[in-house]
Coordinates of C-alpha atoms in Angstrom, one line a residue:
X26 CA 30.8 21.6 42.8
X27 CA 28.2 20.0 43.6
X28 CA 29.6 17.3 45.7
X29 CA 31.3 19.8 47.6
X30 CA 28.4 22.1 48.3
X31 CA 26.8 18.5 50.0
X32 CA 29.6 17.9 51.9
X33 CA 29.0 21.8 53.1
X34 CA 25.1 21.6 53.8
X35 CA 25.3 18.2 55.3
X36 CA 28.2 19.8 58.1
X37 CA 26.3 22.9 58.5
X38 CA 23.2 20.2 59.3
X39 CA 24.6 17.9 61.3
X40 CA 27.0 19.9 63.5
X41 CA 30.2 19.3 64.2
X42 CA 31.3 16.1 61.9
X43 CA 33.4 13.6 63.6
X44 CA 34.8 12.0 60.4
X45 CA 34.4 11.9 56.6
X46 CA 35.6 8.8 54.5
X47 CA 35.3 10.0 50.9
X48 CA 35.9 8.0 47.7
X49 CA 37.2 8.7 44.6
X50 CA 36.0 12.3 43.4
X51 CA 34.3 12.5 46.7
X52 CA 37.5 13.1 48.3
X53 CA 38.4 16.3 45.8
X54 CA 34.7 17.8 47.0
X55 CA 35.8 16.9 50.2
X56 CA 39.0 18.3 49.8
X57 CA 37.7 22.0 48.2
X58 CA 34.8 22.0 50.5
X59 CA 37.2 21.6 54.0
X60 CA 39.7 23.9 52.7
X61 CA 36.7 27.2 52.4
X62 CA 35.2 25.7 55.6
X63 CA 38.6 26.0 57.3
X64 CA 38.5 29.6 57.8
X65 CA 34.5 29.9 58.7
X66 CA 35.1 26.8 61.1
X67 CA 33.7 28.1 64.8
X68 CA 36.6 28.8 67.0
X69 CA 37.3 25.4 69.3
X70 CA 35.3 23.1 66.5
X71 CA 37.6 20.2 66.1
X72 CA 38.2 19.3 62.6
X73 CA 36.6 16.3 61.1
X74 CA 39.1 13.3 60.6
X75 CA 39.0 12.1 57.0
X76 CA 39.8 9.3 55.0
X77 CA 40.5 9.5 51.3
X78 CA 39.9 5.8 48.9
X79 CA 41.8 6.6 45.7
X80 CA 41.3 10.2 45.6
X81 CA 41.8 12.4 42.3
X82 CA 43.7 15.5 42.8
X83 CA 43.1 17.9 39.1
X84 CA 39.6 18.5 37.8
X85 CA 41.7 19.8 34.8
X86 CA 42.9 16.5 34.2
X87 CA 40.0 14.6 34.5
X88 CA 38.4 16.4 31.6
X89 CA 41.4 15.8 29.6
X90 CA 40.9 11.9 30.9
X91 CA 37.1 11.8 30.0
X92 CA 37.7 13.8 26.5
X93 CA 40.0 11.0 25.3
X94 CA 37.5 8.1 26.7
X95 CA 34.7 9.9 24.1
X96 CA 37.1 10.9 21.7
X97 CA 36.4 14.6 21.9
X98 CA 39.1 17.0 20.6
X99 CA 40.8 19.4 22.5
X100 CA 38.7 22.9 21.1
X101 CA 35.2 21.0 22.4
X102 CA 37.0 20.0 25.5
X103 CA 38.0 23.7 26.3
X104 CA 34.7 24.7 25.5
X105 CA 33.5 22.2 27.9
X106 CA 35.9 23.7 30.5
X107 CA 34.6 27.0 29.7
X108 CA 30.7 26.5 30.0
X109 CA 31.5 24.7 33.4
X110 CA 33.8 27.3 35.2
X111 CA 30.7 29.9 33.4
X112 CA 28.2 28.2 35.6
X113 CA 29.7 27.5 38.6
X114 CA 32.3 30.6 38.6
X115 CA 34.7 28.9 39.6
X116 CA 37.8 28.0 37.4
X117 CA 39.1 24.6 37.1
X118 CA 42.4 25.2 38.2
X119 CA 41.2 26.6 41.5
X120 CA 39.8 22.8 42.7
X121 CA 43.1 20.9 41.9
X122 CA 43.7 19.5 45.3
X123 CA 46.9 20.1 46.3
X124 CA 46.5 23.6 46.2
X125 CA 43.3 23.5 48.7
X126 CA 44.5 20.4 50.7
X127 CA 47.1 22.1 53.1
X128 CA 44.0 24.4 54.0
X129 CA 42.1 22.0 55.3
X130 CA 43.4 21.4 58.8
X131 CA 42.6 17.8 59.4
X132 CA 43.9 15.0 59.6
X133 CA 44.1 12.8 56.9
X134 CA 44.2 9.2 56.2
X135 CA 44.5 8.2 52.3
X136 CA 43.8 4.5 51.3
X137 CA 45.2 3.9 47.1
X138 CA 45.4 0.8 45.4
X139 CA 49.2 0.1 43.5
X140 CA 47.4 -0.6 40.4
X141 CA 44.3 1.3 40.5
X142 CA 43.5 2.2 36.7
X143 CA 40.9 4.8 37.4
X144 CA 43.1 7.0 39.3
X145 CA 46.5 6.8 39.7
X146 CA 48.4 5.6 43.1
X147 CA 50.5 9.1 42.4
X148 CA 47.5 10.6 42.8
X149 CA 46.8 9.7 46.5
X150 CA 50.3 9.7 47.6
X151 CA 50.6 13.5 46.1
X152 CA 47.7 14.3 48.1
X153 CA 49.1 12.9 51.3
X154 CA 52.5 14.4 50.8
X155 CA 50.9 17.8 50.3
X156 CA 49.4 18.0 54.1
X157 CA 51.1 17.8 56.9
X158 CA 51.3 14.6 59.3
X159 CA 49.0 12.8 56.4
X160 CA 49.8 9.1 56.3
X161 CA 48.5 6.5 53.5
X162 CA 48.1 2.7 52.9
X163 CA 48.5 1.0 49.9
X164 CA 45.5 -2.2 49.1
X165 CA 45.5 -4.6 46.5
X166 CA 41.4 -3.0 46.4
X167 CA 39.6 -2.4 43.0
X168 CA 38.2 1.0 42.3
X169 CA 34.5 0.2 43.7
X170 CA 34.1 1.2 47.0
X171 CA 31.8 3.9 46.3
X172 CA 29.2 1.5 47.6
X173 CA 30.3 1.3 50.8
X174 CA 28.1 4.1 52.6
X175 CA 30.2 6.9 54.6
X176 CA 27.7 6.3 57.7
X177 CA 28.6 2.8 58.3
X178 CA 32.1 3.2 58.2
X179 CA 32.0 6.1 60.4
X180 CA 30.2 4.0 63.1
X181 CA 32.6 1.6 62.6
X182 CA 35.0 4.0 63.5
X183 CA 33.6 5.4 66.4
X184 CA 34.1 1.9 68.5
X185 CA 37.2 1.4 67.1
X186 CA 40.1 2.4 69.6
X187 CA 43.3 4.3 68.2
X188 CA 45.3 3.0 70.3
X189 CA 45.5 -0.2 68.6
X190 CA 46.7 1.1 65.7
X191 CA 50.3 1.4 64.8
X192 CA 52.2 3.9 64.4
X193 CA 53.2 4.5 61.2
X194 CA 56.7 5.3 60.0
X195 CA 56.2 6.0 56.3
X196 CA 54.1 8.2 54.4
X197 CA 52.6 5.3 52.4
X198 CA 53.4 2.3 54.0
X199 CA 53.3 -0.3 51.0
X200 CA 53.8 -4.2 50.9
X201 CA 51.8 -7.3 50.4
X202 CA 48.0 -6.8 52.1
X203 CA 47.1 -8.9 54.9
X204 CA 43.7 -8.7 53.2
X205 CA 42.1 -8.6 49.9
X206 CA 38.8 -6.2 50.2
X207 CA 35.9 -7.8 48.9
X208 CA 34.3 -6.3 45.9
X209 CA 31.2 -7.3 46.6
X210 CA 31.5 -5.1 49.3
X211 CA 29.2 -7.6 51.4
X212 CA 32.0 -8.5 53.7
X213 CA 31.6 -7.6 57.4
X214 CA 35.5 -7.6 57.1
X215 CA 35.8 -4.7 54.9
X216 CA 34.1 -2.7 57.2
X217 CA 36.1 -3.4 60.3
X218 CA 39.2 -2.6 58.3
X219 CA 37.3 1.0 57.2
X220 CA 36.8 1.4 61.3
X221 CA 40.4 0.4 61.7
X222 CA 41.9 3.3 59.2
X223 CA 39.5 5.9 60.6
X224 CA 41.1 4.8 64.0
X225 CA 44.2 5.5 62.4
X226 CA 42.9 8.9 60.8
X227 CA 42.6 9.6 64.5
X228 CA 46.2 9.0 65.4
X229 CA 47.5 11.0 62.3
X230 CA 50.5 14.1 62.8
X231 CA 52.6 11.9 64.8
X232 CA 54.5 10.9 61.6
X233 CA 58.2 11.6 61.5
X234 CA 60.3 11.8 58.7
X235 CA 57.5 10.8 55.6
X236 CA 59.0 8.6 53.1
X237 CA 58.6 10.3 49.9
X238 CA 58.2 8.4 47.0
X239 CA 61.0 7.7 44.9
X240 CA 60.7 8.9 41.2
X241 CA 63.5 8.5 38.7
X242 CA 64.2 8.7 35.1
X243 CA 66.8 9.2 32.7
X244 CA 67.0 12.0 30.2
X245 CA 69.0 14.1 27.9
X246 CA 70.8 17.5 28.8
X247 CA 71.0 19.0 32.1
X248 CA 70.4 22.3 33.0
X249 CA 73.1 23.3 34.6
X250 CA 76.1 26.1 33.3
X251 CA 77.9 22.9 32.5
X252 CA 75.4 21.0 30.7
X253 CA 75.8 17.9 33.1
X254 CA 73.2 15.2 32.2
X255 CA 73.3 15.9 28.8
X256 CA 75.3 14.7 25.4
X257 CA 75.7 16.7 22.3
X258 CA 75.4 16.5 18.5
X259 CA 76.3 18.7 16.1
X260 CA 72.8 21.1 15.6
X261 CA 71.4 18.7 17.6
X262 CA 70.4 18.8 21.8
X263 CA 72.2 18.4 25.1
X264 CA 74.7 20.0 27.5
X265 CA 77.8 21.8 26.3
X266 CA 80.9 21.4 28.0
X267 CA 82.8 24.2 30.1
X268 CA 81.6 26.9 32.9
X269 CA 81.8 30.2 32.7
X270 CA 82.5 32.8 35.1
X271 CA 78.8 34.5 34.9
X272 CA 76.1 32.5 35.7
X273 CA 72.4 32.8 36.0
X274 CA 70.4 33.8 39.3
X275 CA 69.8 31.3 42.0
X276 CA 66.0 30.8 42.5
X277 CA 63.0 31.8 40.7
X278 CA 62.6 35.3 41.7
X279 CA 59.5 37.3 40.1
X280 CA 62.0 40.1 39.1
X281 CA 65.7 38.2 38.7
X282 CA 68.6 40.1 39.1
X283 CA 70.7 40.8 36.0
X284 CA 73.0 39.0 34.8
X285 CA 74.8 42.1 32.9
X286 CA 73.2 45.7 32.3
X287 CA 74.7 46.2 29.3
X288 CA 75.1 44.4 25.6
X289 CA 73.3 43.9 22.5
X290 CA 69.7 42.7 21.7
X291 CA 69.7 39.1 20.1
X292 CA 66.4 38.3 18.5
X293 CA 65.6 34.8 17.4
X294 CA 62.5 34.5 15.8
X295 CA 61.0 31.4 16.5
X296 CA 59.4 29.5 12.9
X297 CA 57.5 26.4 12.9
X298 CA 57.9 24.0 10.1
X299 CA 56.9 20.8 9.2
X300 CA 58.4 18.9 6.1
X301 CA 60.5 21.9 5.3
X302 CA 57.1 24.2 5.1
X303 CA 55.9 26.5 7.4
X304 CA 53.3 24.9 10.2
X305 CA 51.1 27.2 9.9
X306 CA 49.0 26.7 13.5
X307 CA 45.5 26.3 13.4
X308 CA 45.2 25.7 9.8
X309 CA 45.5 22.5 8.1
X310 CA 49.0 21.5 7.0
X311 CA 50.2 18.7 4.6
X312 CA 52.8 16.3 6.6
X313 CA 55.1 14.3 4.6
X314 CA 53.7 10.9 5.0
X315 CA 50.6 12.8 3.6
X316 CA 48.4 13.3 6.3
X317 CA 46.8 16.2 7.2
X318 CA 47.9 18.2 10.4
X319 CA 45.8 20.9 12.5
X320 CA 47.5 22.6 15.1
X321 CA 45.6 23.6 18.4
X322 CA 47.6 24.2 20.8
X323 CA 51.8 25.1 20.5
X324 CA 53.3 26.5 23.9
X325 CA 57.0 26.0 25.0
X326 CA 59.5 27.4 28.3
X327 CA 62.7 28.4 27.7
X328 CA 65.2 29.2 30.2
X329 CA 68.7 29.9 31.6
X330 CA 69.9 30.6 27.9
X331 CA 73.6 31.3 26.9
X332 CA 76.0 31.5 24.1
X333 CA 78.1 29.0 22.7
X334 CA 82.1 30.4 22.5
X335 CA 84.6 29.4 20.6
X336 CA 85.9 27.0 23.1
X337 CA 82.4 25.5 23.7
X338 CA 81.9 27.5 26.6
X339 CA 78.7 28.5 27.7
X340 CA 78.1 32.4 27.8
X341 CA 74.9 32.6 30.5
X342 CA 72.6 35.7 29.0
X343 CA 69.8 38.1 30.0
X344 CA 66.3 37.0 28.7
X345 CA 64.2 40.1 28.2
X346 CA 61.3 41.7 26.7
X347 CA 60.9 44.4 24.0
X348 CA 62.3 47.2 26.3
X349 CA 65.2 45.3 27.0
X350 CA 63.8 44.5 30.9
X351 CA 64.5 41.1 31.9
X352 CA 61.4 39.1 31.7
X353 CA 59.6 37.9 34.8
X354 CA 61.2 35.2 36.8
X355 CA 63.9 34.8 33.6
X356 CA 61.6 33.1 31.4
X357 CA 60.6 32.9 27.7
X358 CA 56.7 31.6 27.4
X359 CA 56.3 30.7 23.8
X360 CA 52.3 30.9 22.5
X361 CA 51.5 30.2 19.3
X362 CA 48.0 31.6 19.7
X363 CA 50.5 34.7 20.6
X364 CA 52.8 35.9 17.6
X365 CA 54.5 38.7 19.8
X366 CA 56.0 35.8 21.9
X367 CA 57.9 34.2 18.5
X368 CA 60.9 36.2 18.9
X369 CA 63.0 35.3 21.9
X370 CA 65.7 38.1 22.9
X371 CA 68.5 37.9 24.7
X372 CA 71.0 40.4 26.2
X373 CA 74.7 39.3 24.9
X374 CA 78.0 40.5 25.3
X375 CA 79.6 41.3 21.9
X376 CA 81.8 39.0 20.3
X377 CA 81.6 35.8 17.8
X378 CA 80.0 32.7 19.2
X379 CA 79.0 29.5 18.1
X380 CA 76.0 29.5 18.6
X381 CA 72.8 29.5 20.9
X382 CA 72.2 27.2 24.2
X383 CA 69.0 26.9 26.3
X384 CA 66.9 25.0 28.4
X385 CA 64.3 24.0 26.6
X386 CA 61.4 23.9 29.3
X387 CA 62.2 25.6 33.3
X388 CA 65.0 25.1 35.1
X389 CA 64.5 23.3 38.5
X390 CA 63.6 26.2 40.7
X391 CA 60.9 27.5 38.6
X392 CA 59.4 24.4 38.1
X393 CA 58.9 23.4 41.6
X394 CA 57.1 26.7 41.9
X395 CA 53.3 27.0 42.8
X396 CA 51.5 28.8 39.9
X397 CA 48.9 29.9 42.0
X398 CA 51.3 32.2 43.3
X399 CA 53.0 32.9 40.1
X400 CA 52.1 36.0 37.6
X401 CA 52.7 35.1 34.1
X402 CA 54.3 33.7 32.3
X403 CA 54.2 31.0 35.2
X404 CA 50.3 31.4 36.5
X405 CA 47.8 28.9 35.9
X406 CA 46.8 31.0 32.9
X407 CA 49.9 29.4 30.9
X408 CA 47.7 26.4 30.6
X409 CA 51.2 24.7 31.3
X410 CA 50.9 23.5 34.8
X411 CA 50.9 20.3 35.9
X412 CA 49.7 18.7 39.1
X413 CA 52.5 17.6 41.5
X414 CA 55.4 17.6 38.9
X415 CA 56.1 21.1 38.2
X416 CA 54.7 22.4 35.0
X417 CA 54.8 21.0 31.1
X418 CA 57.7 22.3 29.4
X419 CA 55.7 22.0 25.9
X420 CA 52.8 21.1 25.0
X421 CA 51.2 20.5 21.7
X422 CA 47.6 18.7 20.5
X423 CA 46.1 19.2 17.2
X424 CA 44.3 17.3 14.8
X425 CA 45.6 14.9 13.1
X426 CA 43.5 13.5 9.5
X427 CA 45.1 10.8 7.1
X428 CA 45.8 10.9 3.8
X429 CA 43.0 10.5 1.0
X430 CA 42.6 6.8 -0.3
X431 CA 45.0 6.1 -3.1
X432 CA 47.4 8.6 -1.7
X433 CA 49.9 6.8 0.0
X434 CA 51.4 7.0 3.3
X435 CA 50.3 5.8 6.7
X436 CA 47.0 6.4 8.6
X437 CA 44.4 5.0 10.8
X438 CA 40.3 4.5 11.0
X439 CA 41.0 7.4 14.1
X440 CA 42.9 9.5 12.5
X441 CA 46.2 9.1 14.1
X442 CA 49.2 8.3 12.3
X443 CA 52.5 6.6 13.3
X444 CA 54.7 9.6 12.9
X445 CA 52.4 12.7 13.7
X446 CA 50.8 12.1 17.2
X447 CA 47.8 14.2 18.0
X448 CA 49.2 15.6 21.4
X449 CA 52.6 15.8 23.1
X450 CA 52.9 17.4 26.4
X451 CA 56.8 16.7 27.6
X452 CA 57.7 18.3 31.1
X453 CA 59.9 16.5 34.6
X454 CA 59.0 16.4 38.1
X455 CA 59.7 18.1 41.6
X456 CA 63.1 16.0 42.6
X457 CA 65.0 16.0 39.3
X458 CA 66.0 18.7 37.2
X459 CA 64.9 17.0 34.2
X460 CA 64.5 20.2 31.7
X461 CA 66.6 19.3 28.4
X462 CA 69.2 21.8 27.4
X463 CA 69.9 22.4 23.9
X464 CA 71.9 23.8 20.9
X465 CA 71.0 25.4 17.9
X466 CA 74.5 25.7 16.3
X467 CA 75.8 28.5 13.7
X468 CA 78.1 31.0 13.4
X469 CA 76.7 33.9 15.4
X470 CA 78.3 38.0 15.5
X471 CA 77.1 40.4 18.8
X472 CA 77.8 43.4 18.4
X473 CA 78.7 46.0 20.9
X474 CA 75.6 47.6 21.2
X475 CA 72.4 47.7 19.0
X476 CA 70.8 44.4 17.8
X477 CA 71.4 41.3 15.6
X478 CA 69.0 38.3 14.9
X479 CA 68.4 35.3 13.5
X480 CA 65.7 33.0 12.5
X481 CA 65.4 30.0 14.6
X482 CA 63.3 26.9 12.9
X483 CA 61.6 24.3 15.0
X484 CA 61.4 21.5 13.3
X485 CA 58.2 19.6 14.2
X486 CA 59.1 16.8 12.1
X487 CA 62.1 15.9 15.0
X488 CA 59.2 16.7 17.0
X489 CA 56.5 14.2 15.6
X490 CA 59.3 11.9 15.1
X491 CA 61.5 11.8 18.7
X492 CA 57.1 11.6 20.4
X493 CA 57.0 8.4 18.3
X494 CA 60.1 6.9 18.5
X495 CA 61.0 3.4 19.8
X496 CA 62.1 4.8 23.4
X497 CA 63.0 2.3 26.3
X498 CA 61.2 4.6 29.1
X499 CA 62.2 2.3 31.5
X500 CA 61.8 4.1 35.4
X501 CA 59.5 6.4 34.1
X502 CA 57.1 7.7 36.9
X503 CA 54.2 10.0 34.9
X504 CA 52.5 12.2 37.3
X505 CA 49.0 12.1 39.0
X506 CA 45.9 11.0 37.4
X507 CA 44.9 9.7 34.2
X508 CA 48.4 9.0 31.9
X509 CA 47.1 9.6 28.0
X510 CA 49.3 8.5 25.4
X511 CA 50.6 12.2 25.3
X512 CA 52.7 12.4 28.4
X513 CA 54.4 9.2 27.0
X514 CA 55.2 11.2 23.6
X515 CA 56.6 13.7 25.5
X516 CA 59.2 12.0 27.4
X517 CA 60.2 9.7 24.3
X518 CA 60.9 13.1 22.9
X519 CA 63.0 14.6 25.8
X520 CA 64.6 11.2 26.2
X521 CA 65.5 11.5 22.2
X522 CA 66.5 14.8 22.2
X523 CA 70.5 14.7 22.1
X524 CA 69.6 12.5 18.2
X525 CA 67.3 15.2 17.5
X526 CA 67.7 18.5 15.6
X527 CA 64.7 20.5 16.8
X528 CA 66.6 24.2 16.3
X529 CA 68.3 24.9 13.8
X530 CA 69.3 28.8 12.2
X531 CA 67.3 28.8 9.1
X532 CA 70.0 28.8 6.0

């Protein structure tokens, strides 16, 4: 906040800026500070041009980055979160980047390194996909620039002429660099090439047809009525065969239209257990290779659910509340900290099926939705978003203790074991419906009207063991910003699903 009330004062000082290059964080105070200025800005002022070095795009995730780099557990970090967004009133949420980039109105030029290991390449190209006419080079630069002063890059820039820079076609445009920037950052070089990309700030929004990245990965279960994408095992995950004649809405309406008025009430209670106990969340609980296990934090989507006929046909349901409305935007938001939200219900057509089918996580048009815009169970109060690729389709963290000396199993100087990972946070991205669909199989009798139910386990032991598997995650593209070990856990676990028996009807 700081940074960005700088970047403020110093405009309001100067007058009207001609151009900003910003560096790492200094391009996300940039970024927040442009997009309150945009509506103040006096009418005719031009808008500065700007130049972004590996910018950051989620103040959110950098906490969760510099917690891990101290070893801090997730309670202090939210109490960290919580005395900042006290004293600066504003939340964290509100500077992630991509939400206040399109306000900016200027045109941007964003410079990211393909290897950079202080902030992801994702993380700039997200931010240049996210405003319009934006364009982006990739360097072979370390993460140091910060010592190259805005001022003499700017003059730099103000001799250079636009009109000797090309055009260019892509939104990135990537490749082997014609030079290596010096990270002494002595070299005269270095800033003739900062005066050159200002230059070609200045010719930015004549960009057709932006190359998007590319992002692709393999998975289990699909989401749609027909479970493409997806295998099955018997109690296990992935898509069921056949299509049936209703389906669910199109879109991701706030208020979705119904997919039948009238039915029973199916309530499945939602119990956690771990080595055929009950995980008792935020207490300590005894796993079976003997170490000790704390819940924090257990939140989960589920959507599009159905019934499993005879024939393996999928029978598309309501979800709805405890009126019997259908819940906003079609959506089950599962909250440990929450026990009313352990029982999902579903409006059902009578008759004897199967079993249960759902996707695990949000279908694809919910989760290219923009929270900010969203009421719950899809706001940025779900604590389930997740810059750039949609949102997390479960998260978990806790704390994670070994066993005693002398009492066997395995454990670690840290506290981490090999099967019970402290975090897992599993979700997809904006251009694959990646949300796993699965079964929790067992004979199951609607009536005609009135209500039935059944206890649903998840089994954090498939959990704990699909996180840590041995998972080839070969074409994975995590999102934006700092990758912890928990994003990995997650998509070993939605890779592993269709081995996996996560749901299962308690006997």
């Amino acid at each position: 906040m700081e940074l960005a009330r700088a970047v403020t004062v110093a405009m309001d000082e100067v007058g009207p800026v001609h151009a900003i290059v910003a560096h790492s964080i200094g391009g996300a105070a940039t970024t927040y500070a442009l997009s309150r200025a945009a509506s103040v800005r006096p009418a005719g002022a031009p808008a500065p041009r700007l130049v972004f070095i590996a910018p950051p795009i989620s103040a959110v995730r950098y906490t969760q980055h510099f917690a891990k780099l101290l070893g801090i557990d997730e309670a202090v970090r939210r109490r960290m979160v919580a005395r900042l967004e006290a004293r600066y009133g504003v939340p964290l949420a509100d500077l992630d980047a991509l939400s206040a980039a399109p306000r900016m109105n200027a045109p941007l030029f964003v410079v990211h390194d393909r290897d950079d290991r202080e902030v992801s390449f994702e993380a700039g190209a997200a931010l240049a996909a996210f405003v319009a006419g934006a364009r982006g080079w990739c360097t072979a630069a370390p993460h140091i620039i910060p010592r190259l002063t805005a001022r003499h890059a700017v003059d730099r820039a103000l001799i250079a002429s636009p009109s000797k820079i090309p055009a260019m076609r892509h939104l990135f445009r990537c490749g082997a660099p014609s030079r290596t920037l010096d990270p002494t950052m002595k070299s005269p070089g270095l800033f003739r090439l900062i005066g050159l990309l200002l230059g070609a700030a200045a010719a930015c929004g004549t960009s057709s047809n932006p190359q998007q990245m590319a992002s692709g990965t393999g998975g289990a279960g699909g989401s749609q009525p027909d479970g493409s994408g997806g295998a099955s095992s018997t109690g296990g995950a992935g898509g069921a065969g056949g299509q049936a004649e209703a389906t669910w809405p199109t879109g991701c309406a706030e208020q979705p239209a119904s997919i039948r008025t009238e039915g029973a009430i199916v309530e499945l209670a939602f119990e956690l257990v771990l080595g055929g106990a009950p995980f008792l969340f935020g207490e300590p609980n005894v796993a079976p290779g003997g170490s000790t296990v704390t819940p924090l934090n257990i939140r989960f989507y589920v959507s599009h659910a159905a019934l499993i006929g005879a024939d393996g046909d999928l029978v598309p349901v309501d979800i709805v509340g405890p009126e019997g409305a259908a819940t906003p935007y079609g959506v089950h938001f599962y909250n440990a900290e929450d026990p009313g939200s352990a029982t999902l219900r579903l409006r059902a057509p009578a008759g004897s099926y199967e079993g249960v089918s759902f996707v695990w996580g949000l279908h694809q048009a919910c989760n290219v939705s923009r929270p900010e815009a969203n009421v719950a169970p899809l706001s940025e109060a779900s604590q389930m978003t997740w810059p750039h690729t949609g949102y997390l389709f479960l998260r978990y963290e806790g704390n994670v203790a070994p066993p005693a000396e002398g009492e066997g199993g395995s454990g670690d100087p840290d506290g981490e074991t090999a099967t019970v990972p402290p975090a897992v946070h599993m979700g997809g991205n904006l251009r694959e419906d990646l949300a796993p669909r699965v079964e929790v199989r067992g004979a199951l009798s609607v009536p005609a009207s009135g209500s039935t139910g059944k206890v649903v386990r998840v089994v954090m032991d498939e959990v704990f063991g699909g996180a840590t598997a041995d998972i080839d995650l070969t074409g994975y593209v995590p999102p934006p910003g700092p990758v912890g070990d928990e994003l990995y856990a997650g998509e070993r676990l939605r890779r592993g699903l269709p081995d996996l028996t996560v749901f299962a009807f308690d006997p």
